[in-house]
Amino acid sequence: MKKYEFINHTADIGIKIGGGSLNELFENAAYALFDIIAELNKVRVKDFIKVKIEGEKIDELLADWLRELLYKFNGEGYLLKKFKVERAGEKGLEAEVGGEKLDLAQHSLKREVKAVTYHGLTVKRRDKRWEAQIIFDV
Amino acid sequence: MAEEYSLKKIDNYRWEIPKSEGMRVPGLLYADEKMIKTVQRDRTPLQVRNVAYLPGIVNYSLAMPDMHWGYGFCIGGVAATDPDEGGVISPGGIGFDINCGVRLMRTNLTLPDIKSKLYNLLSALFNNIPCGVGCTSSLRLSFHELKKVLKDGVKWAIKNGYGVEDDLERTEEYGAMAGADPERVSERALKRGKNQLGTLGSGNHFLEIDLVEKIYLPGIAEVFGLKKNQIAVVVHCGSRGLGYQVCDDYLARMRRATDKYKISLPDKQLSCTPISSPEGKDYFGAMASAANYAWTNRQIIMHWTRETFQKILNLSPKELKMDLVYDVCHNIGKFEDYVVNGKKRKLFVHRKGATRAFPAHHPQVPRIYQSVGQPVLVPGDMGTSSYVMVGTDLAIKETWGSTCHGAGRVMSRSKAVKAAKGRSIQKELEDKGILILAKGRRTIAEEMSDAYKDVDEVVEIVEKAGLSRRVARLKPLGVIKG
């Protein structure tokens, strides 16, 4: 399976994500989010930020992780493309993310992602792989 | 999540989802035979069913004819809850773009007045009104000033020179919702809001120069200040990043509240809390603040539009007479009075992609429209018409004074982009006499007419079902988009 793929939704954008571990699943989901927002080949990895999220429920943790990263863009202007999740599980998440500040002269944005929704949100383990589904409001 | 629902035809325009386990009331969908088939292709009816689970919901979980699959509530969803019966408030029933809405301005102009200058006019508007992903405003507000906007709404704008006193009466809630509490808005939301006031944004938001093409109810059109062949302007946008952040913050808080108040729901996006709970009161204060921001946003965009028209066409404000006809919100939650089973009750009405449509003599309709009812603005997609409608008494009885808000999507954005491949949507629109300026080519493809239901059909169902009546039809001449 691909790292992520789009699923059909009439008004918004849904993605299905896969990963060999929870860490990888979370990394792939983050990459997908920024891939929806901007042309990532033009983004350089210059700044690194630590992210820490508390939470017990895995599906909500995935939503919270993406919400936090979306705020890094919408609120602080970071375009991110490098994601290293050190730990993700029932005791929360710790990660380091990398990218650079948005510069409209250099970067091209694809679309506005308004928010991460909880509608149809799932995180499941299938054999040795993890799969998740999430819908963004665009 | 159970995937079943059954659908019972009541009449040509009404379909019921009978109460099943978990539902507190039945669902009621407004559609004709053709439309009901379209909406059954996705999970819209299931979402109507899910909303019926909300504690304190009264009579029905409703869906207007422009309904389509959303998240939590369907788009076009309406639900009233009774605070005295444990009724809840659900941020997902209002949406991320709090007070996304539409305003319509009339002018003294007709087509010959602008025909040769349409491109100049449009490109000046495109320059003067920030639009596109990540756009920011020339206005930069301190947190202190921003909180005044959140509290006072359009009154703040007028005090600061953006518009005239007369605009207040022509805005739903007179441009400021009571109960706004800026202290309930997070720092993150404030940070996102301080440099976006007066921006259009992207996606389906737009500013359009229109021609009044047809009048259906001349008497009412006259009261609205509309006549055939007149030039009008429509603005569609909302509360920008501030509103999205308010919804996001409170949805996260509601997840915990839903557990705390032992509310059982089939979809996490419906997370809610009793209106009378501390969480409910906080969310209402923040939501009303975001709504006031959105009205102020559209007010400032209107002011810049007036300035641009005056400059390009070399007209005085009096000659142009670009008066606000009305401003409506279509993502909102409000306390309103209704008679239920013979008793007067104050209900909390969620409108998610639905427009308030109060009829003549309703106490909340402004003085100038008392004799006819409030204008209802229904924008179509950028290649077809928009409609001005008026509310009915039946809508008060059946849909908490609500009606449709637009055409409603039928095609996903990615499908639309695929369908647009190899075509120039811009050129196709030009052939129809519609100029378009957009920041992103992708936006044009995603928003093309094929991606939407036929707005003519939507308003016809609305009218035949008796929820509102057509007053005028507008045809787009020029559109700017993000």
Tab-separated table of C-alpha atoms in Angstrom, chain A:
chain	number	residue	atom	x	y	z
A	1	MET	CA	0.000	0.000	0.000
A	2	LYS	CA	1.073	3.559	-0.652
A	3	LYS	CA	2.027	5.843	2.200
A	4	TYR	CA	-1.305	7.542	1.685
A	5	GLU	CA	-4.074	7.885	-0.852
A	6	PHE	CA	-7.136	10.060	-1.318
A	7	ILE	CA	-10.591	8.735	-0.592
A	8	ASN	CA	-13.695	10.131	-2.190
A	9	HIS	CA	-15.637	12.779	-0.285
A	10	THR	CA	-18.106	15.181	-1.896
A	11	ALA	CA	-17.105	18.408	-0.242
A	12	ASP	CA	-13.829	17.776	1.492
A	13	ILE	CA	-10.647	15.766	1.271
A	14	GLY	CA	-10.274	12.394	2.896
A	15	ILE	CA	-7.079	10.372	3.080
A	16	LYS	CA	-6.258	6.791	3.894
A	17	ILE	CA	-2.839	6.354	5.436
A	18	GLY	CA	-0.679	3.288	5.957
A	19	GLY	CA	2.462	2.580	7.958
A	20	GLY	CA	4.596	-0.285	9.243
A	21	SER	CA	4.424	1.113	12.764
A	22	LEU	CA	2.362	3.696	14.605
A	23	ASN	CA	5.292	6.107	14.371
A	24	GLU	CA	5.454	5.673	10.636
A	25	LEU	CA	1.677	5.985	10.302
A	26	PHE	CA	1.770	9.318	12.109
A	27	GLU	CA	4.716	10.503	9.985
A	28	ASN	CA	2.937	9.579	6.767
A	29	ALA	CA	-0.253	11.316	7.876
A	30	ALA	CA	1.671	14.507	8.590
A	31	TYR	CA	3.378	14.374	5.212
A	32	ALA	CA	0.009	13.874	3.505
A	33	LEU	CA	-1.409	16.940	5.234
A	34	PHE	CA	1.399	19.185	4.015
A	35	ASP	CA	1.333	17.572	0.589
A	36	ILE	CA	-2.296	18.734	0.335
A	37	ILE	CA	-1.323	22.263	1.405
A	38	ALA	CA	1.797	23.009	-0.681
A	39	GLU	CA	4.267	21.906	-3.363
A	40	LEU	CA	6.710	20.240	-1.006
A	41	ASN	CA	9.624	19.876	-3.441
A	42	LYS	CA	10.225	23.598	-3.051
A	43	VAL	CA	10.317	23.478	0.730
A	44	ARG	CA	13.712	23.224	2.424
A	45	VAL	CA	14.299	21.728	5.841
A	46	LYS	CA	15.907	24.587	7.734
A	47	ASP	CA	14.094	24.784	11.050
A	48	PHE	CA	13.342	22.007	13.498
A	49	ILE	CA	10.532	22.068	16.059
A	50	LYS	CA	9.763	19.670	18.903
A	51	VAL	CA	6.155	18.585	19.245
A	52	LYS	CA	4.701	16.907	22.308
A	53	ILE	CA	1.072	15.845	22.640
A	54	GLU	CA	-0.708	14.188	25.510
A	55	GLY	CA	-3.565	11.774	25.035
A	56	GLU	CA	-4.672	8.212	25.512
A	57	LYS	CA	-6.938	7.423	22.603
A	58	ILE	CA	-4.950	6.673	19.458
A	59	ASP	CA	-7.491	8.070	16.995
A	60	GLU	CA	-7.781	11.332	18.906
A	61	LEU	CA	-3.997	11.462	19.193
A	62	LEU	CA	-3.740	11.299	15.400
A	63	ALA	CA	-6.263	14.138	15.077
A	64	ASP	CA	-4.453	16.170	17.749
A	65	TRP	CA	-1.093	15.641	16.053
A	66	LEU	CA	-2.448	16.868	12.723
A	67	ARG	CA	-4.304	19.754	14.403
A	68	GLU	CA	-1.069	20.846	16.048
A	69	LEU	CA	0.874	20.676	12.781
A	70	LEU	CA	-1.866	22.517	10.926
A	71	TYR	CA	-1.618	25.291	13.491
A	72	LYS	CA	2.162	25.400	12.960
A	73	PHE	CA	1.296	26.359	9.401
A	74	ASN	CA	-1.855	28.454	9.821
A	75	GLY	CA	-0.809	30.178	12.997
A	76	GLU	CA	2.978	30.300	12.799
A	77	GLY	CA	3.628	30.079	9.074
A	78	TYR	CA	5.727	26.884	8.962
A	79	LEU	CA	5.664	24.653	5.919
A	80	LEU	CA	6.802	21.267	7.177
A	81	LYS	CA	8.005	18.235	5.270
A	82	LYS	CA	10.251	16.222	7.583
A	83	PHE	CA	8.587	14.304	10.394
A	84	LYS	CA	10.332	12.117	12.920
A	85	VAL	CA	7.927	10.594	15.429
A	86	GLU	CA	9.925	9.284	18.346
A	87	ARG	CA	7.032	7.869	20.259
A	88	ALA	CA	3.310	7.530	19.616
A	89	GLY	CA	0.946	5.471	21.690
A	90	GLU	CA	-1.306	5.408	24.704
A	91	LYS	CA	1.013	7.762	26.557
A	92	GLY	CA	0.936	10.469	23.965
A	93	LEU	CA	3.352	11.522	21.269
A	94	GLU	CA	6.760	13.089	20.904
A	95	ALA	CA	8.224	14.153	17.614
A	96	GLU	CA	10.595	16.468	15.847
A	97	VAL	CA	9.397	18.162	12.684
A	98	GLY	CA	11.332	20.139	10.105
A	99	GLY	CA	10.661	22.675	7.395
A	100	GLU	CA	10.829	26.405	6.883
A	101	LYS	CA	8.730	29.539	7.142
A	102	LEU	CA	6.346	30.207	4.270
A	103	ASP	CA	7.697	32.612	1.679
A	104	LEU	CA	5.181	33.207	-1.110
A	105	ALA	CA	7.983	34.305	-3.458
A	106	GLN	CA	9.483	30.813	-3.270
A	107	HIS	CA	6.730	28.460	-2.257
A	108	SER	CA	3.539	27.596	-3.988
A	109	LEU	CA	0.467	26.744	-1.993
A	110	LYS	CA	-2.055	24.294	-3.355
A	111	ARG	CA	-5.057	24.797	-1.126
A	112	GLU	CA	-6.319	25.934	2.206
A	113	VAL	CA	-6.981	23.205	4.750
A	114	LYS	CA	-9.443	24.703	7.210
A	115	ALA	CA	-9.359	21.965	9.784
A	116	VAL	CA	-8.942	18.335	10.754
A	117	THR	CA	-12.307	16.652	11.329
A	118	TYR	CA	-13.238	13.669	13.489
A	119	HIS	CA	-15.814	12.408	11.015
A	120	GLY	CA	-15.039	8.830	10.034
A	121	LEU	CA	-11.727	9.010	11.876
A	122	THR	CA	-10.246	5.546	12.359
A	123	VAL	CA	-6.881	4.073	13.321
A	124	LYS	CA	-6.634	0.309	12.959
A	125	ARG	CA	-4.012	-2.369	13.101
A	126	ARG	CA	-4.216	-4.905	10.296
A	127	ASP	CA	-1.727	-7.782	10.615
A	128	LYS	CA	1.605	-6.034	10.912
A	129	ARG	CA	0.534	-2.746	9.420
A	130	TRP	CA	-1.329	0.263	10.726
A	131	GLU	CA	-4.045	1.991	8.748
A	132	ALA	CA	-5.881	5.225	9.367
A	133	GLN	CA	-8.516	7.359	7.742
A	134	ILE	CA	-9.115	11.050	8.259
A	135	ILE	CA	-11.091	13.846	6.582
A	136	PHE	CA	-9.908	17.427	6.278
A	137	ASP	CA	-12.270	20.363	5.875
A	138	VAL	CA	-11.079	22.310	2.846
